PDB file of C-alpha atoms in Angstrom:
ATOM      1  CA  UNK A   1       0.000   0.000   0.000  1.00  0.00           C
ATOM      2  CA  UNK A   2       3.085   2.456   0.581  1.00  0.00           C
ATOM      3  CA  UNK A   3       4.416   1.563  -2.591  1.00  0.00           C
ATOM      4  CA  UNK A   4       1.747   2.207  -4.374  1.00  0.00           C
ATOM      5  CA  UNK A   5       0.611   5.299  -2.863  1.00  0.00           C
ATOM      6  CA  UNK A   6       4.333   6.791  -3.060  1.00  0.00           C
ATOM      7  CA  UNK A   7       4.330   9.090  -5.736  1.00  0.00           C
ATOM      8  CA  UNK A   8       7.709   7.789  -6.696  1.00  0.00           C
ATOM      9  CA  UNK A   9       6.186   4.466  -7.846  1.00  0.00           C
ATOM     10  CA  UNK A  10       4.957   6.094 -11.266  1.00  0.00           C
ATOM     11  CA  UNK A  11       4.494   2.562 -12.675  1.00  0.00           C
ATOM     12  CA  UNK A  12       1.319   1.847 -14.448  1.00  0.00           C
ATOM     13  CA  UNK A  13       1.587  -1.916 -14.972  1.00  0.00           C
ATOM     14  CA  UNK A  14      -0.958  -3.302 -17.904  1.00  0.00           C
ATOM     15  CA  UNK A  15      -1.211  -6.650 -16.169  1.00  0.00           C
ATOM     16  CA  UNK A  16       0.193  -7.649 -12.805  1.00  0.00           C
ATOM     17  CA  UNK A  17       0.402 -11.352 -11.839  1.00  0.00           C
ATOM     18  CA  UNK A  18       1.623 -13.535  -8.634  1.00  0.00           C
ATOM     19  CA  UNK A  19       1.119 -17.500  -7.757  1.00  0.00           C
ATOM     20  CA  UNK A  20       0.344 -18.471  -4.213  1.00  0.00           C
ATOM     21  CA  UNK A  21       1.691 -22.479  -3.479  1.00  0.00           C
ATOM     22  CA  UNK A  22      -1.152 -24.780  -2.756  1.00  0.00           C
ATOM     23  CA  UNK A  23      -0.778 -27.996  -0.228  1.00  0.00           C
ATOM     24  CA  UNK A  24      -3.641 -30.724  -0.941  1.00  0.00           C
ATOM     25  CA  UNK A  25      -3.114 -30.042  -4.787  1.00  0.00           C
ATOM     26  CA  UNK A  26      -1.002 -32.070  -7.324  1.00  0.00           C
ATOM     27  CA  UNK A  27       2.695 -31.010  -7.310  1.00  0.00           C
ATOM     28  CA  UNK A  28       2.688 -28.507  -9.982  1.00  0.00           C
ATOM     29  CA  UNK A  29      -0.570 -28.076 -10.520  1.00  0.00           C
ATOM     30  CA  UNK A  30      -2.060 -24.239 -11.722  1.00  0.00           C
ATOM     31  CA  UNK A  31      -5.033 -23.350 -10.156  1.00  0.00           C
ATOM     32  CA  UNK A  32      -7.076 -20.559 -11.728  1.00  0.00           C
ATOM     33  CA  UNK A  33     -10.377 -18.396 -10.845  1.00  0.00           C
ATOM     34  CA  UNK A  34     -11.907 -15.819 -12.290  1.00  0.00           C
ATOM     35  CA  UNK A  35     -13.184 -12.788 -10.333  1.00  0.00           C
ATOM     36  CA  UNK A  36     -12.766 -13.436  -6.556  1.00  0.00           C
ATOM     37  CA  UNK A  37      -9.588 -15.548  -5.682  1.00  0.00           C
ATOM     38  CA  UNK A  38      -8.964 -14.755  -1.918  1.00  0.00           C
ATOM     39  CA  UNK A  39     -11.045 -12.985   1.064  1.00  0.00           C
ATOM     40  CA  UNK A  40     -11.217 -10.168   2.344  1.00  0.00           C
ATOM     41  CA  UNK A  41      -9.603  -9.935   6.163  1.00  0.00           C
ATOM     42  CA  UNK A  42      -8.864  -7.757   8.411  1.00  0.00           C
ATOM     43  CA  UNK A  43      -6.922  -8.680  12.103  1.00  0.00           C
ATOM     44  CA  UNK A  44      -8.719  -6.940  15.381  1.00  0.00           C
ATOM     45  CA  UNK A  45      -6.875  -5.883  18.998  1.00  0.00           C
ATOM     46  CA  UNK A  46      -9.475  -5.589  21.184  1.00  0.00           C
ATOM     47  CA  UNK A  47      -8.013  -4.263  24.795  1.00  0.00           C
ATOM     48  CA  UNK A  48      -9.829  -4.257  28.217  1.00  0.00           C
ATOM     49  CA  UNK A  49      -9.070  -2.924  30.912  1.00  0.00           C
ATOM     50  CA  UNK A  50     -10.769  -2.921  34.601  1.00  0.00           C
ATOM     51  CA  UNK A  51      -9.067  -2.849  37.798  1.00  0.00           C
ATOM     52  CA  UNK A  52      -6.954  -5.167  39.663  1.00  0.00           C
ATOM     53  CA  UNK A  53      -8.186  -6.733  43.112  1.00  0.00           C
ATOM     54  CA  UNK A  54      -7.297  -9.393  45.861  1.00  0.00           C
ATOM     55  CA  UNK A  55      -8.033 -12.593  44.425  1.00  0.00           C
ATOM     56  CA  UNK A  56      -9.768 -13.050  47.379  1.00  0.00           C
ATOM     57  CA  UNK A  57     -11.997 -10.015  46.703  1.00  0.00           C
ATOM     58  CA  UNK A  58     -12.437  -9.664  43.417  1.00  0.00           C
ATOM     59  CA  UNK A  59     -15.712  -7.936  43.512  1.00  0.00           C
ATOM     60  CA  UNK A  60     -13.339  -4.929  44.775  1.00  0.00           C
ATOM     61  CA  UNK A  61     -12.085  -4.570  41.048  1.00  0.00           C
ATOM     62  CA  UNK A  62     -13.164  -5.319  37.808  1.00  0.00           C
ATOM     63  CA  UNK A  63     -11.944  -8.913  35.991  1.00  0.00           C
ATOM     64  CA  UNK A  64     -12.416  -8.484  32.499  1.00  0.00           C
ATOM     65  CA  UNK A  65     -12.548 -12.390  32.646  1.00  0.00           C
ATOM     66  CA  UNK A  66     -16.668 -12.430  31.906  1.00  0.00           C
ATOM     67  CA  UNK A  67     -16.557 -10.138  29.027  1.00  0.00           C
ATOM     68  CA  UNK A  68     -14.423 -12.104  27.177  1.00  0.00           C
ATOM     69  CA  UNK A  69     -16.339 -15.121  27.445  1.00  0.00           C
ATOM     70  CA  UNK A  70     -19.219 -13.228  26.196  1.00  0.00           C
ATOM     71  CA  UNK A  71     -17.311 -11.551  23.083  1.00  0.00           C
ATOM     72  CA  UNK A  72     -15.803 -15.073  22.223  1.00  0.00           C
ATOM     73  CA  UNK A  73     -19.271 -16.289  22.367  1.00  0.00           C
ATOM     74  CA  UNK A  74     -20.698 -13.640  20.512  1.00  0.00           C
ATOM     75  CA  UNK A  75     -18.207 -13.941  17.605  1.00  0.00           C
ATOM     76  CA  UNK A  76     -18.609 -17.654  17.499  1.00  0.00           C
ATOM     77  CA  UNK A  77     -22.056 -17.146  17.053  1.00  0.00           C
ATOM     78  CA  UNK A  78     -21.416 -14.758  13.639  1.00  0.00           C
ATOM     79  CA  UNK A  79     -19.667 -17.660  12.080  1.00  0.00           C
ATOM     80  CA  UNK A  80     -20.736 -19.277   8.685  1.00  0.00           C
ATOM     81  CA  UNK A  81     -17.794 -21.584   8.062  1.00  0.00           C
ATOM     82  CA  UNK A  82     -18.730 -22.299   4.524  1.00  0.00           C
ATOM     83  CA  UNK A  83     -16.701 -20.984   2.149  1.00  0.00           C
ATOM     84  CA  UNK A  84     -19.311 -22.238  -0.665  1.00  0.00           C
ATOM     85  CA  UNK A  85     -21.495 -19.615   0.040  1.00  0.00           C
ATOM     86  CA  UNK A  86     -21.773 -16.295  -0.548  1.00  0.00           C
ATOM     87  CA  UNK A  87     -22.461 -15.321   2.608  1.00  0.00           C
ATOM     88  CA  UNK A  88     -19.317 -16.766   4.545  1.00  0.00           C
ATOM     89  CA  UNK A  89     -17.880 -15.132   7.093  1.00  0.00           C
ATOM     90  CA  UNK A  90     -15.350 -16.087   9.687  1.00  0.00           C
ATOM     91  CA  UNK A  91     -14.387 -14.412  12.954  1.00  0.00           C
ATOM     92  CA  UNK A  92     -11.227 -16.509  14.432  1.00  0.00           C
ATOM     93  CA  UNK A  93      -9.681 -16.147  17.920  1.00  0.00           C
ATOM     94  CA  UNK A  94      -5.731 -15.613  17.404  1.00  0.00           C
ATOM     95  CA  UNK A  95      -4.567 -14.874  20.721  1.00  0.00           C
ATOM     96  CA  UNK A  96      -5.604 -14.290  24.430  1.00  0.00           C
ATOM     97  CA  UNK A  97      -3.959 -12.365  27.100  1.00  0.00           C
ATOM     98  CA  UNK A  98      -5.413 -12.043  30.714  1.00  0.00           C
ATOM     99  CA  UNK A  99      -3.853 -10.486  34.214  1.00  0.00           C
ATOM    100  CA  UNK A 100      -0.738 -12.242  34.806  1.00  0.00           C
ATOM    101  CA  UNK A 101       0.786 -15.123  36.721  1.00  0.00           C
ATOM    102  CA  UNK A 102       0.367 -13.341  40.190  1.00  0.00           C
ATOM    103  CA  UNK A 103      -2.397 -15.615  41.764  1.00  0.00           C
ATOM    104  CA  UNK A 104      -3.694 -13.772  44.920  1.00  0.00           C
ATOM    105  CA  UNK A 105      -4.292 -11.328  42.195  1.00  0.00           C
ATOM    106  CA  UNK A 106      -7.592 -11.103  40.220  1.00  0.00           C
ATOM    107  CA  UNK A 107      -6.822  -9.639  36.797  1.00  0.00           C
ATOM    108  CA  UNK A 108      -7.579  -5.824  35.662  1.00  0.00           C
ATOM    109  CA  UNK A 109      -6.949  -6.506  32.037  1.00  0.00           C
ATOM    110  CA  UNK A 110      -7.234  -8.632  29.234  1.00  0.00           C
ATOM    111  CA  UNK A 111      -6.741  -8.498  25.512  1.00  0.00           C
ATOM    112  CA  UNK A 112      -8.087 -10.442  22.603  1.00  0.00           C
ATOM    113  CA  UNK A 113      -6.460 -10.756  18.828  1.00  0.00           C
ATOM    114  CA  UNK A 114      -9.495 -11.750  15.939  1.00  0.00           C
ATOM    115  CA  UNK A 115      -9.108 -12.633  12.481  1.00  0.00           C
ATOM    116  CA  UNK A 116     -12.541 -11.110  10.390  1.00  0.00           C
ATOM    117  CA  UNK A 117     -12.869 -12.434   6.722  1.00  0.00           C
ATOM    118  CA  UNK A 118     -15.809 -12.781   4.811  1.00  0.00           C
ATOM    119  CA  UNK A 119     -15.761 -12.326   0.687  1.00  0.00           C
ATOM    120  CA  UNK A 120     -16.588  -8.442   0.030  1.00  0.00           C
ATOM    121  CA  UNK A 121     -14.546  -5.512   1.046  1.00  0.00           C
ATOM    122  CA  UNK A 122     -18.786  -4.002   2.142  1.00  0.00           C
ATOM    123  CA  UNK A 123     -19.659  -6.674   3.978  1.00  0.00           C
ATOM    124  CA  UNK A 124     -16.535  -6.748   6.305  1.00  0.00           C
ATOM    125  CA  UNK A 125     -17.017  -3.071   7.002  1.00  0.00           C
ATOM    126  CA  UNK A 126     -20.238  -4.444   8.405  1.00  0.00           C
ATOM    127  CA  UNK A 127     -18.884  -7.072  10.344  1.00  0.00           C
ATOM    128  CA  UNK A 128     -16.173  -5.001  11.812  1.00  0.00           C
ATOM    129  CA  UNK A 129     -18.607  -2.185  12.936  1.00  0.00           C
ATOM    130  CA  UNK A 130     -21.157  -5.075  14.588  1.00  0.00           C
ATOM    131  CA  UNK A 131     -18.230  -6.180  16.509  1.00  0.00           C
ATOM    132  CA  UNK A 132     -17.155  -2.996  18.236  1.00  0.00           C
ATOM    133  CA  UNK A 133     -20.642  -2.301  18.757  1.00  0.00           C
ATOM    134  CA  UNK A 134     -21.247  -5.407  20.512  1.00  0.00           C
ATOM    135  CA  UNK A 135     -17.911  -5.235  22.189  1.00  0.00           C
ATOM    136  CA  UNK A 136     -18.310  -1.492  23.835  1.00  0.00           C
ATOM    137  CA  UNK A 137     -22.001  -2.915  24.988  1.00  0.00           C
ATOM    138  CA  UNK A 138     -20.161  -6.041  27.272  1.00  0.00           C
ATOM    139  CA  UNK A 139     -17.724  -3.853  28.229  1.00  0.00           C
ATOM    140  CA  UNK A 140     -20.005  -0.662  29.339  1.00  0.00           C
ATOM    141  CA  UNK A 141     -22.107  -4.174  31.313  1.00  0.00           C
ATOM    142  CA  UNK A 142     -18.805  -5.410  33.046  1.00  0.00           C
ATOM    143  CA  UNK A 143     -17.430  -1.754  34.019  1.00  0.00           C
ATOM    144  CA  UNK A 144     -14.817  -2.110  32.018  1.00  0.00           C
ATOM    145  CA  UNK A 145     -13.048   0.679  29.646  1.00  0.00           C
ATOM    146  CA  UNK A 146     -12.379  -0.438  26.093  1.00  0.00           C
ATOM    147  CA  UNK A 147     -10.460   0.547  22.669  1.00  0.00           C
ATOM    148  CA  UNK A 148      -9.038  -1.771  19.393  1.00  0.00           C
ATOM    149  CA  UNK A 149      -7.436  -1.418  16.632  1.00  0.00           C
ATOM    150  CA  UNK A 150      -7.455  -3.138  13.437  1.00  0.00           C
ATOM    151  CA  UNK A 151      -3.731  -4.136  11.860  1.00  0.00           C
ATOM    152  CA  UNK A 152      -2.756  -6.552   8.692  1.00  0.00           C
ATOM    153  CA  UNK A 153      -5.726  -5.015   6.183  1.00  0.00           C
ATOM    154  CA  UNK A 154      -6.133  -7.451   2.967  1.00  0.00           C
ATOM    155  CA  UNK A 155      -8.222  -6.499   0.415  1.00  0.00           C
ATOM    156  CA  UNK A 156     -10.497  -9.071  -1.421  1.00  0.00           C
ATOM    157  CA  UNK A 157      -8.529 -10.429  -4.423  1.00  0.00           C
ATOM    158  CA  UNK A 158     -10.213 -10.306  -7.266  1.00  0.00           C
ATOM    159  CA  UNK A 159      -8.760 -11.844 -11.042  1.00  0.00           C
ATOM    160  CA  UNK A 160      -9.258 -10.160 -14.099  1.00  0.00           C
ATOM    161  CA  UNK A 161     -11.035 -12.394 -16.804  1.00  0.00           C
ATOM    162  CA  UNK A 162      -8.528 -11.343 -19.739  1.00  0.00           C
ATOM    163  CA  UNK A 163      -6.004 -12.111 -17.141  1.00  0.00           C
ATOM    164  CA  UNK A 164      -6.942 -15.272 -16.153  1.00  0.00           C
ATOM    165  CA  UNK A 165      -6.988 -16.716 -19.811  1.00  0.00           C
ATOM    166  CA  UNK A 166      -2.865 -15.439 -19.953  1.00  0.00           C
ATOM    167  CA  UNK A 167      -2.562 -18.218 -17.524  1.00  0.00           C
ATOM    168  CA  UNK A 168      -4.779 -20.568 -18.703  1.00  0.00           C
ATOM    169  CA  UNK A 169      -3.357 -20.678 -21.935  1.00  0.00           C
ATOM    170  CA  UNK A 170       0.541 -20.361 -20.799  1.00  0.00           C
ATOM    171  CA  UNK A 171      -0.412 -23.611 -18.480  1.00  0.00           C
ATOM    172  CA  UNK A 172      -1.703 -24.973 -21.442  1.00  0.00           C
ATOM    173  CA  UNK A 173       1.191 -24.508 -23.652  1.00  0.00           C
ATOM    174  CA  UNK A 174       3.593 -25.571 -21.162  1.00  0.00           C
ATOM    175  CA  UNK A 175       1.422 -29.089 -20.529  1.00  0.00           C
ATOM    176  CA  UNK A 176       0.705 -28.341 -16.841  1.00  0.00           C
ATOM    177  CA  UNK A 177      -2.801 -29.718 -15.265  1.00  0.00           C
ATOM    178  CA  UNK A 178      -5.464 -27.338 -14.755  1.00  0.00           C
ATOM    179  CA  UNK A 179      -7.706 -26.846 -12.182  1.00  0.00           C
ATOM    180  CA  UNK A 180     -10.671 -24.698 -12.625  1.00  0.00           C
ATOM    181  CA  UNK A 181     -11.439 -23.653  -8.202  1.00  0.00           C
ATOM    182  CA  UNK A 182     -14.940 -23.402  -7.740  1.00  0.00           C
ATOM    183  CA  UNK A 183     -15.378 -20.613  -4.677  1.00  0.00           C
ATOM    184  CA  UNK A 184     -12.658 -18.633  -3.677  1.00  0.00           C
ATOM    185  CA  UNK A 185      -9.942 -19.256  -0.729  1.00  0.00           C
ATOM    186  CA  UNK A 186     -10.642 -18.442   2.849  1.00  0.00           C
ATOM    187  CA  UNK A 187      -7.644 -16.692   3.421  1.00  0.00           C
ATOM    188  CA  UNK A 188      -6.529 -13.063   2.714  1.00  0.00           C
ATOM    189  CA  UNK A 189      -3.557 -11.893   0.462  1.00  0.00           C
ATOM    190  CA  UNK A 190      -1.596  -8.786   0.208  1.00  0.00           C
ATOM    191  CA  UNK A 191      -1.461  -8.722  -3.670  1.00  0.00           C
ATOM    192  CA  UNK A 192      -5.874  -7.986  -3.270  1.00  0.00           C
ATOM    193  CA  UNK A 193      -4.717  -4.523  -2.794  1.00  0.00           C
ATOM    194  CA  UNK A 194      -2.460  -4.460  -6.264  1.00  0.00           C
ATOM    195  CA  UNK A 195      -5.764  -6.216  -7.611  1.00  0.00           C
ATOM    196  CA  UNK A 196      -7.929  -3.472  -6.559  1.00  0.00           C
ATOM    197  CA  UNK A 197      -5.887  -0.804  -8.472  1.00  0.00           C
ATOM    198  CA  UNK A 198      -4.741  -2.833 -12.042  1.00  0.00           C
ATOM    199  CA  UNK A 199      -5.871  -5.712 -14.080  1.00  0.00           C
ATOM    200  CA  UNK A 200      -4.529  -8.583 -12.524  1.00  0.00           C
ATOM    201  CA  UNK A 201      -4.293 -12.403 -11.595  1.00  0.00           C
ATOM    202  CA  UNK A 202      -2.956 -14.675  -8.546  1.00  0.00           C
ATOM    203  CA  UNK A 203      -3.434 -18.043  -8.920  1.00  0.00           C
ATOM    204  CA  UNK A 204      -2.008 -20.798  -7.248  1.00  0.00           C
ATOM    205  CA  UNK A 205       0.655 -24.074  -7.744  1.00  0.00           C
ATOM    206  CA  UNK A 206      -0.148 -27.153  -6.107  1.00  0.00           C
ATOM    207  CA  UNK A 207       2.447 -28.374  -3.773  1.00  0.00           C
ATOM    208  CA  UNK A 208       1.482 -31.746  -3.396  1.00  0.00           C
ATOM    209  CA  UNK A 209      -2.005 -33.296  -1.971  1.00  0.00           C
ATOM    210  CA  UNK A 210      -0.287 -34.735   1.143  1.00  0.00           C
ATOM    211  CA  UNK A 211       1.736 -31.625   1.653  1.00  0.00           C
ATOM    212  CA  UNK A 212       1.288 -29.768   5.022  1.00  0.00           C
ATOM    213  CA  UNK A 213      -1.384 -27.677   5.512  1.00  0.00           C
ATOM    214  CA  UNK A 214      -0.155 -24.015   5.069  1.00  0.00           C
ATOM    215  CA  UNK A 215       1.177 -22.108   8.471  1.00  0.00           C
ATOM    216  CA  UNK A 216       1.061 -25.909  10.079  1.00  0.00           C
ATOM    217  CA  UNK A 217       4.434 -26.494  12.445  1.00  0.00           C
ATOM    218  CA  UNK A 218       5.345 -29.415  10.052  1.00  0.00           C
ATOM    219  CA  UNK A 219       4.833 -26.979   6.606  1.00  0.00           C
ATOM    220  CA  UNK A 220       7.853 -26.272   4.041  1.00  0.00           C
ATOM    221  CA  UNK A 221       7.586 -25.182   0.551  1.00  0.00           C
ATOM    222  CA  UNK A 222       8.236 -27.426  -2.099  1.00  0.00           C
ATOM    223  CA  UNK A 223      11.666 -25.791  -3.559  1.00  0.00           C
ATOM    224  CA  UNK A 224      10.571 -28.039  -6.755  1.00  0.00           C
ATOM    225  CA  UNK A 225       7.597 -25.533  -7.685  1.00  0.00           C
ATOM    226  CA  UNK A 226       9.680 -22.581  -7.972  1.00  0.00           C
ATOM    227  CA  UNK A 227      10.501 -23.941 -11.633  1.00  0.00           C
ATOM    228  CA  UNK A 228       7.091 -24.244 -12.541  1.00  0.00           C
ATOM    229  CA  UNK A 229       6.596 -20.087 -11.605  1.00  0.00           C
ATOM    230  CA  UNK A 230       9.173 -19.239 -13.006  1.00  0.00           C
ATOM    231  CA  UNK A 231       8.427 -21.066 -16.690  1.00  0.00           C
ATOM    232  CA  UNK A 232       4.614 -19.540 -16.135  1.00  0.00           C
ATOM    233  CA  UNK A 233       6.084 -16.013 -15.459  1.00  0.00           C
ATOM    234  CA  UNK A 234       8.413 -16.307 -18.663  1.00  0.00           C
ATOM    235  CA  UNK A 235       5.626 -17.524 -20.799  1.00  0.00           C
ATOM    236  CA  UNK A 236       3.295 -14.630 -19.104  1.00  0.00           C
ATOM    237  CA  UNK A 237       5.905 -12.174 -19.707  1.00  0.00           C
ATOM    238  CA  UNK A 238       6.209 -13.285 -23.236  1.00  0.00           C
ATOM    239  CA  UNK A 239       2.311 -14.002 -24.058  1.00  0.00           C
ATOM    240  CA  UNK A 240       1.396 -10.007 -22.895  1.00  0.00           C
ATOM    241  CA  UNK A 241       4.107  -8.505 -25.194  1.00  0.00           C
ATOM    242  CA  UNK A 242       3.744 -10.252 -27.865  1.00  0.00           C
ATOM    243  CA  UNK A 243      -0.230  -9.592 -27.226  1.00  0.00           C
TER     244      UNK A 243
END
C-alpha cells in the first residue's frame, strides 16, 4: 500500500500477476479463478481494561474475565464456516492475554487478537462495525473501559477475466494440469490490494495433496515448484508482449 501510494512508484503496470503455493493439490498443478480468488480480512486488537483486586476479593475490582467469554461467544455465534457460500464469514480467535501469573491477584486486564474475513470488502465493514458495537455494549455491562485497533488489512482479491486466460493458456502450452477452483480461498492476500488498483491475476501451484497444511508447524515449501513459476512467469511475460 506504501508503494503504491508513493508518488515515486509512477508505474502503471498493464497486467500484474503472482502464484500463491497450494498444499492438498497435485505437485505442480495451476489453479485458476476468475473474479474473486482470496477474502477479504482484516486482524482486530481488542483491549480491556478494569481494575486489579485481591483474588480473594475480586468484587473490589473489575476482571475483564466475563466479558471475554461473552465476546468469544458472541463472535462464534457470527460464524458461517462455509466458504461455498456467498455469505461466509469467519471471525477466528488468534490470541488471548489475561492479568498475569500473580495468583492472589484477580486480573484488571485482558486483551483479545481476531481474524474477520468474509468475501466483500462491504460486507466486512459491516462485520467489523457489529463487533465494536457489541464489544463497547459487554464492556459498558462489566465496568470495564475499552479501545481496538485493526492491523494486517487485505483487500479481497479479485482476477481479471482477460487475465486469467494469460494463464490458462501459458499452463496450457507448457502441458501443466489445470484446475478450474470453484469458490474462492478463505484466506486473505496482500497482492488484493495491487488487484484493486490494475488488471490482474494470482493463482495458485499445487504443492502436493499430502503436503502440510499451510502455516502448520510441520509446513515447508516445495523448492521443486519454484521452476514451474518461473516457466509460467516467462511464458506470461512473453504471451502479454507479444499480445
Amino acid at each position: 500500500k506504501l508503494v503504491v501510494e508513493d508518488s515515486q512508484f509512477d508505474i502503471k503496470p498493464d497486467y500484474i500477476f503472482a502464484f500463491h503455493n497450494l498444499p492438498g493439490y497435485t505437485k505442480g498443478t495451476i489453479v485458476v479463478k476468475e473474479d474473486l480468488f482470496s477474502a477479504s480480512v482484516n486482524s482486530i486488537i481488542i483491549k480491556l481494561k478494569g481494575r486489579t483486586a485481591h483474588a480473594a476479593e475480586p468484587e473490589m475490582g473489575e476482571n475483564p474475565a466475563l466479558a471475554i467469554s461473552e465476546i468469544i461467544n458472541y463472535a462464534d455465534k457470527q460464524n458461517n464456516n462455509n466458504p461455498e457460500k456467498s455469505d461466509f464469514r469467519l471471525l477466528t480467535p488468534v490470541h488471548i492475554n489475561m492479568g498475569s501469573e500473580a495468583y492472589g491477584v484477580s486480573a484488571g486486564y485482558g486483551e483479545l487478537h481476531y481474524t474477520l474475513r468474509c468475501w466483500n470488502n462491504e460486507v466486512l465493514r459491516k462485520m467489523e462495525a457489529d463487533l465494536i458495537a457489541k464489544i463497547k455494549a459487554i464492556a459498558a455491562k462489566h465496568k470495564l473501559e475499552v479501545e481496538h485497533e485493526f492491523v494486517q488489512t487485505f483487500f479481497a482479491n479479485n482476477n481479471n477475466k482477460e487475465a486469467v486466460g494469460f494463464v490458462k493458456h501459458v499452463a496450457a502450452e507448457l502441458n501443466y494440469q489445470v484446475e478450474e477452483r470453484k469458490y474462492p480461498f478463505k484466506w486473505g492476500e496482500d497482492f488484493g490490494f495491487f488487484t484493486s488498483k490494475f488488471k490482474g491475476c494470482m493463482f495458485g501451484i499445487g504443492a502436493g495433496e499430502n503436503h502440510p497444511a499451510l502455516h502448520n508447524p510441520d509446513y515447508d515449501f516445495p523448492d521443486e515448484i519454484i521452476e514451474t513459476g518461473v516457466s509460467m512467469f516467462y511464458g506470461i511475460t512473453k504471451l502479454v508482449l507479444n499480445k
